[in-house]
Structures are given as structure tokens and as C-alpha cells.
Amino acid sequence: MGRRNEPPRLADGGFAVWSRDRLACARRGAAECGDVWQLEPGVYVASAAAPCEAVLRRARDFPKASAPLFPPLRRPGGALTPEERSFAHTARMRGLRAQAVAARTGRIAPRTARFADQWPDDEDVEVLPRVRHALAEIGVHYLFSEDAPLLLPPAAQLFLAREALVRPSRWVWPRWVPTPARRFRTRQQVAFTDALRPVVHRRRSSGLLGDDLLGQMLQPSPHHGLLPEEAVLDTLPGITVATFETPTRAAGWILLHLARHPEAADRVAAEAGSLPADPAATTGAHLGGLRYTQALVSEVLRLYPPSWLLTRQVARETQLAEYTLDAGSTVLVCPYTAQRDPREYAEPDRFRPERWLQDGDTPSGGGVFLSFGTGPHGCEGTALAMTMLTLLTAQTARRHRLSEPPGPRPSHQVTTLEGLATVGLRLRATARG
């Protein structure tokens, strides 16, 4: 260390300051130190668009830590080969690409309408548990169709296992230590796999593979044949939780903004009037017509990206911006500051959905947008998440006006430990006339 071209370090910074208010520290580092700065020796923060995108796209120089939340279970056959992992990725993307999601819009929409219909009027309601349940139903049904009722309970337990693993702890244990949280994760992963295995057997033996994501993974490839059963079973626990865990954090921020910006909510409600009375009749064309709603969702995700901080390692000595980083260093990629950079967005701290529209109607690219990541490790479920969030926003605003509960008690607390979330968010809904 100590090179002349080393990134600047935040004065009186370090992990102690960082741990007290990570968002404020991130913004201060970007303002005082620039696009790349040093938090601690060997720990750097990429705070602007160009270095953030460079780190995320240069996966060989800045690999993602190989520590999946649900690692493959130990089996006699050993780990999957790189070819099998690549085949599994290709197979699941057949069910997650934008065209596949658009074709299933009518299966997603009814559960977003049900969420809005079941919101009690004139009561202070804790939002996130209700949103999580609704999005879990949507996500699990998208993955497994008619088998969703069987798999929803173990999927909920997988989420609890994730929560236990990411809970703050005074100790950082080596990965091989079987802590109670890791043992709980393994039990729930085994339970989910045990529930899924007979579904895979039944579909393959009957030849009725289904048109959901699981069915896409069971389709034989002309180049690789059938995806091994263990590759299917190892892939799906993480994807299942991902369909509703991060979107729940995003939905909390979106619903809070509907409450705080009633004029924007009214515009969403008016636009949602174009949706069919029967939610099952909703198509990709209807979804495409929700231009302002999509702009509002994008604007909230710009201001409050649920995955506001992404961690990458430095594989070998390399350049980032004008700096040289040592192998073994850590880079924290910060979409939160990159998407509030005045070089990317005018009035970057202002909530203004119209910035995503041209001439008030046509979607616009805007500035850098990293809320779903980018590059080789970008979010595979971006299309599904945007569809879920857009329809949930439209259906909620169509039926209700939201407000924060009156009184001195804050409506929520902001947490940044695993993602950016509105913990304990409480809102009140009043039926639209």
C-alpha cells in the first residue's frame, strides 16, 4: 500500500464511521473523495457510474464471491461440472427472459389484484409481511404452476433460513463451522428439495413437463440432452427465494412513495384504469401501456436500490479508474451513490418519475441504472421483478389511497445491513371512490 495512485481515504472514516450510518458515509465518501475511494486498507468503494459498471462487467478482474446463500447439497456424485452449471443457467433463463415473462402476465396479475383487494381499509397495516406473502405466491406460482401450493410452505422456510443467515452477529465464523443458522439452512434446503424431487420425477415420467420455469428446465437441449436432476434441485432454492425477497424490499419503498406523493399515485391510478376488469385477461400489451407506472417504479428503484451495495473481490492487480488495486482487495460497488450522481441525473435527490419519460409518454433510458446490477452477474429475474412490481403498484393505486399513520411514531426504520429496506413499514389505505 502507500502508492501515489492509491484511491483517497475518507478523513476520520473507517468501519466505525461506516457502521454508524452507511448511507451517509457512502454519500460523504463520494462527495469528498470522488468516484473511487478507500474505506479501509484494501477496501475500496466505487461510487460513480463508470467505475461501478466497470467492476460489474469485468467479472474476471472483479469476481463475485463464490459463497451462494444456498450452496449445493453434498451428494455422492460430487459437485456439478462447469458445463452442467452453464447448462442450468441457460435452461432457467428460458423461463426468465422478458418474452417468457410477458407471455405469462395474465398469471401474475390476479395475485397482485388480490393483494390490493385484501388490504383492509382505514387500518394501520404492517406492509412488508403482507407484500412478502403476495410476492412469494406470485414467484412460486411462476416457477412451479399447479405444484406451487405444495412448494410454498418450504419456500417460506427457505426465506426464514436466509434471514437467520444474514442476521448481524458479533462473530464471523469460517464457512466450514456448522453454526445453528447454517444447520437450519441445510434442514430447510433438504426439506425444499425433498418436496421438489417427486414433482420432477412425476413430470419427467409423465412427459407433461409444464410451461413454467421448472418445465423449461426439464426440457431437453439439442446439444446437452437432459439437465441432470441434481442440477435442477440445486438451482431452484436460491431462485425461489430471489423471486420475492428483493422485490419485497423494493415494494416497500414503492408503496411508501405512493403514500408520500399522492399526485403521482393519482396518475398511476388513472393509468391503471386501462387494465381489464378480469386480472387474468391482463397481457403484455396492457403492461406496456402502464408507462407512467413503470417510470415511477424505476424512479423509486433509482433512489432506493434494494441491493444498494454489491461486493466484489480483486482477482489480480488491476486498474480501476486511474488507480491500481492489489489482488485480494475488496471493492464495494454502490448503486445508491452512482444513481444519485448529478452527472447522471438532474436534481438527483428529487423524486421525479417523469425523468424516465420523453414527451411525457415514451420510456426514456435516463442515466446509469444499476438497481438490478449489470454484466455477467446481473439479476436474472429483472423482467419478472419489474412485471410483479409494476402490476402490484398499479393495482394498489387503482383501489386505494395510501398514507402514513398519523402521530409521532415513524412509519418505518431504514436498514442497510443486507439490503435497503423499510423495516416495520406501516401504511393506511383508504378506498378510492
CSV table of C-alpha atoms in Angstrom, one decimal:
chain,number,residue,atom,x,y,z
A,1,MET,CA,0.0,0.0,0.0
A,2,GLY,CA,1.1,3.6,0.1
A,3,ARG,CA,1.3,4.0,-3.7
A,4,ARG,CA,1.0,7.5,-5.1
A,5,ASN,CA,-2.0,6.5,-7.2
A,6,GLU,CA,-3.9,4.9,-4.4
A,7,PRO,CA,-7.6,6.0,-4.0
A,8,PRO,CA,-8.1,8.7,-1.4
A,9,ARG,CA,-9.2,7.8,2.0
A,10,LEU,CA,-12.2,9.4,3.8
A,11,ALA,CA,-10.9,11.6,6.6
A,12,ASP,CA,-11.9,10.2,10.0
A,13,GLY,CA,-13.5,7.3,8.1
A,14,GLY,CA,-13.2,3.6,8.5
A,15,PHE,CA,-15.6,0.9,9.6
A,16,ALA,CA,-16.5,2.5,12.8
A,17,VAL,CA,-17.9,5.6,11.0
A,18,TRP,CA,-19.3,3.3,8.2
A,19,SER,CA,-21.2,1.1,10.7
A,20,ARG,CA,-23.0,4.1,12.3
A,21,ASP,CA,-24.7,5.3,9.1
A,22,ARG,CA,-23.6,3.5,5.9
A,23,LEU,CA,-25.8,5.6,3.6
A,24,ALA,CA,-24.5,8.9,4.9
A,25,CYS,CA,-20.9,7.6,4.9
A,26,ALA,CA,-21.3,6.4,1.3
A,27,ARG,CA,-22.5,9.8,0.1
A,28,ARG,CA,-19.9,11.7,2.1
A,29,GLY,CA,-17.1,9.5,0.6
A,30,ALA,CA,-18.4,10.2,-2.9
A,31,ALA,CA,-18.6,13.9,-2.3
A,32,GLU,CA,-15.3,14.3,-0.6
A,33,CYS,CA,-13.1,11.6,-2.3
A,34,GLY,CA,-14.6,11.2,-5.7
A,35,ASP,CA,-15.5,8.2,-7.9
A,36,VAL,CA,-13.3,5.6,-6.1
A,37,TRP,CA,-12.3,6.0,-2.5
A,38,GLN,CA,-10.8,3.9,0.3
A,39,LEU,CA,-12.8,2.9,3.3
A,40,GLU,CA,-10.0,0.9,5.0
A,41,PRO,CA,-6.7,-0.5,3.7
A,42,GLY,CA,-7.7,-3.0,1.0
A,43,VAL,CA,-11.4,-2.0,1.0
A,44,TYR,CA,-12.5,0.4,-1.8
A,45,VAL,CA,-15.8,1.9,-2.7
A,46,ALA,CA,-16.8,2.5,-6.3
A,47,SER,CA,-19.3,5.4,-6.0
A,48,ALA,CA,-19.8,6.7,-9.5
A,49,ALA,CA,-21.3,5.2,-12.7
A,50,ALA,CA,-18.2,4.4,-14.7
A,51,PRO,CA,-16.2,2.5,-12.0
A,52,CYS,CA,-19.4,0.7,-10.8
A,53,GLU,CA,-20.2,-0.5,-14.3
A,54,ALA,CA,-16.5,-1.4,-14.9
A,55,VAL,CA,-16.3,-3.6,-11.8
A,56,LEU,CA,-19.6,-5.3,-12.6
A,57,ARG,CA,-18.8,-6.0,-16.2
A,58,ARG,CA,-15.2,-7.1,-15.6
A,59,ALA,CA,-16.1,-10.3,-13.9
A,60,ARG,CA,-12.6,-11.9,-14.4
A,61,ASP,CA,-10.9,-9.0,-12.7
A,62,PHE,CA,-13.6,-8.5,-10.1
A,63,PRO,CA,-15.2,-11.9,-9.4
A,64,LYS,CA,-18.2,-12.3,-7.2
A,65,ALA,CA,-17.5,-14.2,-4.0
A,66,SER,CA,-18.2,-17.9,-4.5
A,67,ALA,CA,-20.4,-18.3,-1.5
A,68,PRO,CA,-24.1,-18.8,-2.6
A,69,LEU,CA,-26.7,-18.5,0.1
A,70,PHE,CA,-27.9,-22.0,-0.7
A,71,PRO,CA,-24.8,-23.9,-1.8
A,72,PRO,CA,-25.3,-27.3,-3.5
A,73,LEU,CA,-26.1,-30.1,-1.0
A,74,ARG,CA,-23.3,-32.7,-0.5
A,75,ARG,CA,-24.1,-35.8,-2.5
A,76,PRO,CA,-22.1,-38.9,-3.5
A,77,GLY,CA,-21.9,-37.7,-7.1
A,78,GLY,CA,-19.9,-34.6,-6.2
A,79,ALA,CA,-20.3,-31.1,-7.4
A,80,LEU,CA,-21.7,-30.1,-10.8
A,81,THR,CA,-19.3,-29.5,-13.6
A,82,PRO,CA,-18.9,-26.1,-15.1
A,83,GLU,CA,-20.7,-27.4,-18.2
A,84,GLU,CA,-23.6,-28.5,-16.1
A,85,ARG,CA,-23.8,-25.2,-14.3
A,86,SER,CA,-23.8,-23.3,-17.6
A,87,PHE,CA,-26.5,-25.6,-19.0
A,88,ALA,CA,-28.6,-25.0,-15.9
A,89,HIS,CA,-28.2,-21.2,-16.3
A,90,THR,CA,-29.3,-21.4,-20.0
A,91,ALA,CA,-32.2,-23.6,-19.1
A,92,ARG,CA,-33.6,-21.4,-16.3
A,93,MET,CA,-33.1,-18.2,-18.5
A,94,ARG,CA,-35.6,-19.7,-21.0
A,95,GLY,CA,-38.2,-19.1,-18.4
A,96,LEU,CA,-37.0,-15.8,-17.1
A,97,ARG,CA,-36.3,-13.8,-20.3
A,98,ALA,CA,-38.6,-10.9,-21.0
A,99,GLN,CA,-40.6,-12.6,-23.7
A,100,ALA,CA,-41.4,-15.6,-21.4
A,101,VAL,CA,-42.5,-13.3,-18.6
A,102,ALA,CA,-44.7,-11.2,-20.9
A,103,ALA,CA,-46.4,-14.3,-22.1
A,104,ARG,CA,-47.4,-15.2,-18.5
A,105,THR,CA,-48.6,-11.7,-17.5
A,106,GLY,CA,-52.1,-13.0,-17.1
A,107,ARG,CA,-50.9,-15.5,-14.4
A,108,ILE,CA,-49.1,-12.8,-12.5
A,109,ALA,CA,-51.7,-10.1,-12.5
A,110,PRO,CA,-54.5,-11.9,-10.5
A,111,ARG,CA,-52.4,-12.2,-7.4
A,112,THR,CA,-51.3,-8.6,-7.5
A,113,ALA,CA,-55.0,-7.6,-7.7
A,114,ARG,CA,-55.8,-10.0,-4.8
A,115,PHE,CA,-53.1,-8.3,-2.7
A,116,ALA,CA,-54.8,-4.9,-3.3
A,117,ASP,CA,-58.3,-6.3,-2.7
A,118,GLN,CA,-57.3,-7.8,0.7
A,119,TRP,CA,-55.7,-4.7,2.1
A,120,PRO,CA,-58.1,-3.6,4.9
A,121,ASP,CA,-59.4,0.0,4.7
A,122,ASP,CA,-58.7,2.6,7.4
A,123,GLU,CA,-56.3,0.5,9.4
A,124,ASP,CA,-52.6,0.9,10.1
A,125,VAL,CA,-51.1,-2.2,8.5
A,126,GLU,CA,-47.6,-3.5,8.7
A,127,VAL,CA,-46.8,-3.7,5.0
A,128,LEU,CA,-43.8,-5.9,4.3
A,129,PRO,CA,-45.1,-9.2,5.7
A,130,ARG,CA,-48.3,-8.9,3.5
A,131,VAL,CA,-46.2,-7.9,0.5
A,132,ARG,CA,-43.8,-10.7,1.0
A,133,HIS,CA,-46.6,-13.3,1.2
A,134,ALA,CA,-48.2,-12.0,-2.0
A,135,LEU,CA,-44.9,-11.9,-3.9
A,136,ALA,CA,-44.0,-15.3,-2.7
A,137,GLU,CA,-47.3,-16.7,-4.0
A,138,ILE,CA,-46.6,-15.0,-7.4
A,139,GLY,CA,-43.0,-16.1,-7.6
A,140,VAL,CA,-43.5,-19.7,-6.5
A,141,HIS,CA,-46.5,-20.0,-8.9
A,142,TYR,CA,-44.4,-18.6,-11.7
A,143,LEU,CA,-41.8,-21.2,-11.1
A,144,PHE,CA,-44.0,-24.2,-10.4
A,145,SER,CA,-47.6,-23.5,-11.6
A,146,GLU,CA,-50.0,-26.1,-10.2
A,147,ASP,CA,-47.4,-27.5,-7.9
A,148,ALA,CA,-47.0,-24.1,-6.1
A,149,PRO,CA,-49.3,-24.9,-3.2
A,150,LEU,CA,-47.0,-27.9,-2.3
A,151,LEU,CA,-43.8,-25.9,-2.5
A,152,LEU,CA,-44.9,-22.5,-1.0
A,153,PRO,CA,-44.6,-23.7,2.7
A,154,PRO,CA,-41.0,-25.0,2.3
A,155,ALA,CA,-40.2,-21.8,0.2
A,156,ALA,CA,-41.3,-19.7,3.2
A,157,GLN,CA,-39.0,-21.7,5.4
A,158,LEU,CA,-36.1,-21.1,3.0
A,159,PHE,CA,-36.7,-17.3,3.4
A,160,LEU,CA,-36.6,-17.7,7.2
A,161,ALA,CA,-33.3,-19.6,6.8
A,162,ARG,CA,-31.9,-16.7,4.7
A,163,GLU,CA,-33.0,-14.2,7.4
A,164,ALA,CA,-31.2,-16.2,10.0
A,165,LEU,CA,-28.0,-16.3,8.0
A,166,VAL,CA,-27.8,-12.6,7.3
A,167,ARG,CA,-28.7,-11.5,10.8
A,168,PRO,CA,-26.0,-9.4,12.3
A,169,SER,CA,-23.6,-11.2,14.6
A,170,ARG,CA,-20.6,-10.3,16.7
A,171,TRP,CA,-18.6,-13.2,15.2
A,172,VAL,CA,-17.7,-14.0,11.7
A,173,TRP,CA,-17.4,-17.8,11.6
A,174,PRO,CA,-15.4,-19.7,8.9
A,175,ARG,CA,-17.6,-21.2,6.3
A,176,TRP,CA,-16.9,-24.8,7.5
A,177,VAL,CA,-18.2,-24.1,11.0
A,178,PRO,CA,-21.8,-25.6,11.3
A,179,THR,CA,-23.4,-22.7,13.2
A,180,PRO,CA,-27.1,-23.1,14.2
A,181,ALA,CA,-28.1,-20.8,11.3
A,182,ARG,CA,-26.2,-22.9,8.8
A,183,ARG,CA,-27.7,-26.1,10.1
A,184,PHE,CA,-31.1,-24.6,9.9
A,185,ARG,CA,-30.4,-23.5,6.3
A,186,THR,CA,-29.4,-27.1,5.4
A,187,ARG,CA,-32.5,-28.6,7.0
A,188,GLN,CA,-34.8,-26.2,5.1
A,189,GLN,CA,-32.9,-26.7,1.9
A,190,VAL,CA,-33.2,-30.5,2.3
A,191,ALA,CA,-37.0,-30.1,3.0
A,192,PHE,CA,-37.5,-28.0,-0.1
A,193,THR,CA,-35.5,-30.4,-2.2
A,194,ASP,CA,-37.4,-33.4,-0.8
A,195,ALA,CA,-40.7,-31.7,-1.7
A,196,LEU,CA,-39.5,-30.8,-5.2
A,197,ARG,CA,-37.9,-34.1,-6.2
A,198,PRO,CA,-41.1,-36.1,-6.6
A,199,VAL,CA,-42.5,-33.2,-8.7
A,200,VAL,CA,-39.5,-33.5,-11.1
A,201,HIS,CA,-40.0,-37.3,-11.2
A,202,ARG,CA,-43.7,-37.1,-11.9
A,203,ARG,CA,-43.3,-34.5,-14.7
A,204,ARG,CA,-40.5,-36.4,-16.4
A,205,SER,CA,-42.2,-39.8,-16.1
A,206,SER,CA,-45.5,-38.5,-17.5
A,207,GLY,CA,-43.9,-36.3,-20.2
A,208,LEU,CA,-46.1,-33.4,-19.0
A,209,LEU,CA,-43.2,-31.0,-18.2
A,210,GLY,CA,-45.3,-27.9,-17.9
A,211,ASP,CA,-44.8,-24.4,-19.3
A,212,ASP,CA,-43.5,-22.8,-16.1
A,213,LEU,CA,-39.8,-22.2,-15.3
A,214,LEU,CA,-39.4,-25.8,-13.9
A,215,GLY,CA,-40.9,-27.1,-17.2
A,216,GLN,CA,-38.3,-25.0,-19.1
A,217,MET,CA,-35.5,-26.5,-17.1
A,218,LEU,CA,-36.8,-30.1,-17.7
A,219,GLN,CA,-36.9,-29.5,-21.5
A,220,PRO,CA,-34.0,-31.5,-23.2
A,221,SER,CA,-31.4,-29.5,-25.0
A,222,PRO,CA,-30.4,-30.5,-28.6
A,223,HIS,CA,-26.8,-30.0,-27.5
A,224,HIS,CA,-26.8,-31.3,-23.9
A,225,GLY,CA,-29.7,-33.6,-23.6
A,226,LEU,CA,-31.5,-33.6,-20.2
A,227,LEU,CA,-30.3,-31.4,-17.4
A,228,PRO,CA,-29.2,-33.7,-14.6
A,229,GLU,CA,-31.8,-33.9,-11.8
A,230,GLU,CA,-29.4,-32.7,-9.2
A,231,ALA,CA,-28.6,-29.5,-11.2
A,232,VAL,CA,-32.4,-28.7,-11.2
A,233,LEU,CA,-32.7,-29.4,-7.5
A,234,ASP,CA,-29.6,-27.3,-6.6
A,235,THR,CA,-30.5,-24.4,-8.8
A,236,LEU,CA,-34.1,-23.7,-7.6
A,237,PRO,CA,-33.8,-22.9,-3.8
A,238,GLY,CA,-31.9,-19.7,-4.4
A,239,ILE,CA,-34.1,-18.7,-7.4
A,240,THR,CA,-37.3,-19.4,-5.4
A,241,VAL,CA,-36.3,-17.0,-2.6
A,242,ALA,CA,-35.0,-14.4,-5.0
A,243,THR,CA,-38.4,-14.1,-6.7
A,244,PHE,CA,-39.8,-12.5,-3.6
A,245,GLU,CA,-37.1,-11.5,-1.2
A,246,THR,CA,-35.5,-8.5,-3.1
A,247,PRO,CA,-38.8,-7.4,-4.7
A,248,THR,CA,-40.4,-7.2,-1.3
A,249,ARG,CA,-37.8,-4.6,-0.2
A,250,ALA,CA,-38.5,-2.7,-3.5
A,251,ALA,CA,-42.2,-2.8,-3.0
A,252,GLY,CA,-41.9,-1.3,0.5
A,253,TRP,CA,-40.2,1.8,-1.0
A,254,ILE,CA,-42.7,2.0,-3.8
A,255,LEU,CA,-45.8,1.9,-1.6
A,256,LEU,CA,-44.2,4.4,0.8
A,257,HIS,CA,-43.8,6.8,-2.2
A,258,LEU,CA,-47.4,6.3,-3.3
A,259,ALA,CA,-48.3,7.5,0.2
A,260,ARG,CA,-45.9,10.4,0.2
A,261,HIS,CA,-46.7,11.6,-3.4
A,262,PRO,CA,-50.5,11.5,-3.8
A,263,GLU,CA,-50.4,13.3,-7.2
A,264,ALA,CA,-48.1,10.6,-8.6
A,265,ALA,CA,-50.4,7.9,-7.0
A,266,ASP,CA,-53.4,9.5,-8.7
A,267,ARG,CA,-51.7,9.4,-12.0
A,268,VAL,CA,-50.9,5.7,-11.5
A,269,ALA,CA,-54.5,5.0,-10.5
A,270,ALA,CA,-55.8,6.8,-13.7
A,271,GLU,CA,-53.4,4.8,-15.9
A,272,ALA,CA,-54.4,1.5,-14.1
A,273,GLY,CA,-58.0,2.1,-15.3
A,274,SER,CA,-56.9,0.7,-18.6
A,275,LEU,CA,-56.3,-2.7,-17.1
A,276,PRO,CA,-59.0,-5.3,-17.8
A,277,ALA,CA,-61.7,-5.9,-15.1
A,278,ASP,CA,-60.6,-9.6,-15.0
A,279,PRO,CA,-56.9,-9.5,-14.0
A,280,ALA,CA,-56.4,-12.9,-15.7
A,281,ALA,CA,-57.0,-11.2,-19.0
A,282,THR,CA,-54.0,-8.9,-18.5
A,283,THR,CA,-51.5,-9.2,-21.3
A,284,GLY,CA,-48.0,-7.9,-22.0
A,285,ALA,CA,-49.6,-5.2,-24.1
A,286,HIS,CA,-51.6,-4.0,-21.1
A,287,LEU,CA,-48.4,-4.0,-19.1
A,288,GLY,CA,-46.6,-2.0,-21.8
A,289,GLY,CA,-49.4,0.6,-21.5
A,290,LEU,CA,-48.5,1.3,-17.9
A,291,ARG,CA,-45.8,3.7,-18.9
A,292,TYR,CA,-46.0,6.2,-16.0
A,293,THR,CA,-46.3,3.3,-13.5
A,294,GLN,CA,-43.1,1.8,-14.9
A,295,ALA,CA,-41.5,5.2,-14.7
A,296,LEU,CA,-42.5,5.5,-11.1
A,297,VAL,CA,-41.1,2.1,-10.2
A,298,SER,CA,-37.9,2.9,-12.0
A,299,GLU,CA,-37.5,6.2,-10.2
A,300,VAL,CA,-38.1,4.6,-6.8
A,301,LEU,CA,-35.5,1.9,-7.6
A,302,ARG,CA,-33.1,4.6,-8.7
A,303,LEU,CA,-33.4,6.4,-5.4
A,304,TYR,CA,-33.6,3.4,-3.2
A,305,PRO,CA,-32.0,0.3,-4.9
A,306,PRO,CA,-32.9,-2.7,-2.8
A,307,SER,CA,-29.4,-4.1,-3.4
A,308,TRP,CA,-27.6,-0.8,-2.7
A,309,LEU,CA,-24.2,-2.2,-2.2
A,310,LEU,CA,-22.5,-5.1,-4.1
A,311,THR,CA,-19.3,-6.8,-3.0
A,312,ARG,CA,-16.6,-7.9,-5.4
A,313,GLN,CA,-13.0,-9.2,-4.9
A,314,VAL,CA,-9.9,-8.2,-6.9
A,315,ALA,CA,-8.6,-11.3,-8.6
A,316,ARG,CA,-5.2,-9.8,-9.6
A,317,GLU,CA,-3.6,-6.4,-9.5
A,318,THR,CA,-5.6,-4.3,-11.8
A,319,GLN,CA,-6.6,-0.8,-12.7
A,320,LEU,CA,-9.9,0.9,-11.7
A,321,ALA,CA,-10.3,4.4,-12.9
A,322,GLU,CA,-6.8,5.9,-12.5
A,323,TYR,CA,-5.9,3.7,-9.5
A,324,THR,CA,-4.1,0.4,-9.1
A,325,LEU,CA,-5.8,-2.1,-6.8
A,326,ASP,CA,-3.9,-5.1,-5.2
A,327,ALA,CA,-5.0,-8.7,-5.7
A,328,GLY,CA,-7.2,-9.8,-2.7
A,329,SER,CA,-8.7,-6.3,-2.1
A,330,THR,CA,-12.4,-5.8,-1.8
A,331,VAL,CA,-14.4,-3.4,-3.9
A,332,LEU,CA,-17.9,-2.2,-2.7
A,333,VAL,CA,-20.0,-1.2,-5.7
A,334,CYS,CA,-22.5,1.4,-4.7
A,335,PRO,CA,-25.5,1.8,-7.0
A,336,TYR,CA,-27.1,4.1,-4.3
A,337,THR,CA,-24.5,6.9,-4.9
A,338,ALA,CA,-24.0,6.1,-8.6
A,339,GLN,CA,-27.7,6.7,-9.3
A,340,ARG,CA,-27.7,10.0,-7.3
A,341,ASP,CA,-24.8,11.4,-9.2
A,342,PRO,CA,-25.6,14.9,-10.7
A,343,ARG,CA,-23.6,14.0,-13.7
A,344,GLU,CA,-26.1,11.2,-14.4
A,345,TYR,CA,-29.4,12.8,-13.3
A,346,ALA,CA,-30.5,16.4,-12.9
A,347,GLU,CA,-31.8,17.1,-9.4
A,348,PRO,CA,-30.6,13.6,-8.4
A,349,ASP,CA,-32.2,13.6,-5.0
A,350,ARG,CA,-35.7,14.6,-6.2
A,351,PHE,CA,-38.4,12.0,-6.8
A,352,ARG,CA,-39.4,12.8,-10.4
A,353,PRO,CA,-40.8,9.8,-12.3
A,354,GLU,CA,-41.2,12.0,-15.4
A,355,ARG,CA,-37.4,11.9,-15.9
A,356,TRP,CA,-38.0,8.3,-17.3
A,357,LEU,CA,-40.4,9.6,-20.0
A,358,GLN,CA,-39.8,11.5,-23.1
A,359,ASP,CA,-42.6,14.0,-24.1
A,360,GLY,CA,-44.5,12.7,-21.0
A,361,ASP,CA,-45.3,9.4,-22.6
A,362,THR,CA,-42.4,7.4,-24.1
A,363,PRO,CA,-39.9,5.5,-21.9
A,364,SER,CA,-36.5,7.0,-21.8
A,365,GLY,CA,-33.2,5.4,-21.0
A,366,GLY,CA,-32.2,8.1,-18.4
A,367,GLY,CA,-28.8,7.8,-16.8
A,368,VAL,CA,-27.0,4.8,-15.3
A,369,PHE,CA,-29.3,2.3,-13.7
A,370,LEU,CA,-27.8,-0.5,-11.6
A,371,SER,CA,-30.6,-1.5,-9.4
A,372,PHE,CA,-30.6,-4.9,-10.9
A,373,GLY,CA,-26.8,-5.0,-11.4
A,374,THR,CA,-25.3,-5.4,-14.8
A,375,GLY,CA,-22.7,-7.6,-16.6
A,376,PRO,CA,-22.4,-11.4,-16.1
A,377,HIS,CA,-23.9,-11.4,-12.6
A,378,GLY,CA,-26.8,-9.1,-13.3
A,379,CYS,CA,-30.1,-10.1,-11.9
A,380,GLU,CA,-31.6,-12.9,-13.9
A,381,GLY,CA,-35.1,-12.1,-12.7
A,382,THR,CA,-35.2,-8.4,-13.8
A,383,ALA,CA,-38.2,-8.9,-16.2
A,384,LEU,CA,-40.1,-10.9,-13.6
A,385,ALA,CA,-39.4,-8.4,-10.8
A,386,MET,CA,-40.4,-5.4,-12.9
A,387,THR,CA,-43.6,-7.1,-14.0
A,388,MET,CA,-44.6,-8.0,-10.4
A,389,LEU,CA,-43.7,-4.6,-9.1
A,390,THR,CA,-45.5,-2.6,-11.9
A,391,LEU,CA,-48.7,-4.6,-11.6
A,392,LEU,CA,-48.7,-4.5,-7.7
A,393,THR,CA,-48.2,-0.7,-7.9
A,394,ALA,CA,-51.0,-0.2,-10.4
A,395,GLN,CA,-53.5,-2.5,-8.7
A,396,THR,CA,-52.8,-0.9,-5.3
A,397,ALA,CA,-53.1,2.7,-6.5
A,398,ARG,CA,-56.2,1.8,-8.5
A,399,ARG,CA,-58.1,0.6,-5.4
A,400,HIS,CA,-56.6,2.7,-2.5
A,401,ARG,CA,-55.1,6.0,-1.4
A,402,LEU,CA,-52.2,5.3,0.9
A,403,SER,CA,-51.0,7.4,3.8
A,404,GLU,CA,-48.6,7.1,6.6
A,405,PRO,CA,-50.2,6.7,10.1
A,406,PRO,CA,-50.6,10.0,12.0
A,407,GLY,CA,-48.7,10.7,15.1
A,408,PRO,CA,-45.1,11.0,16.3
A,409,ARG,CA,-44.1,7.4,15.6
A,410,PRO,CA,-42.1,7.0,12.4
A,411,SER,CA,-43.8,4.8,9.8
A,412,HIS,CA,-40.6,2.7,9.3
A,413,GLN,CA,-36.9,2.3,10.0
A,414,VAL,CA,-34.3,2.1,7.3
A,415,THR,CA,-31.9,-0.8,7.4
A,416,THR,CA,-28.9,-1.3,5.2
A,417,LEU,CA,-27.3,-4.4,6.5
A,418,GLU,CA,-28.3,-6.9,3.8
A,419,GLY,CA,-30.3,-4.6,1.5
A,420,LEU,CA,-32.0,-1.2,1.6
A,421,ALA,CA,-35.4,-1.8,3.3
A,422,THR,CA,-38.2,-0.1,5.2
A,423,VAL,CA,-38.3,-2.3,8.2
A,424,GLY,CA,-41.6,-2.2,10.1
A,425,LEU,CA,-43.3,0.0,7.5
A,426,ARG,CA,-46.9,0.8,8.4
A,427,LEU,CA,-49.4,2.4,6.0
A,428,ARG,CA,-53.0,3.1,6.0
A,429,ALA,CA,-55.3,2.5,2.9
A,430,THR,CA,-58.5,4.4,2.1
A,431,ALA,CA,-60.7,3.1,-0.7
A,432,ARG,CA,-60.9,5.3,-3.8
A,433,GLY,CA,-64.4,6.4,-4.6
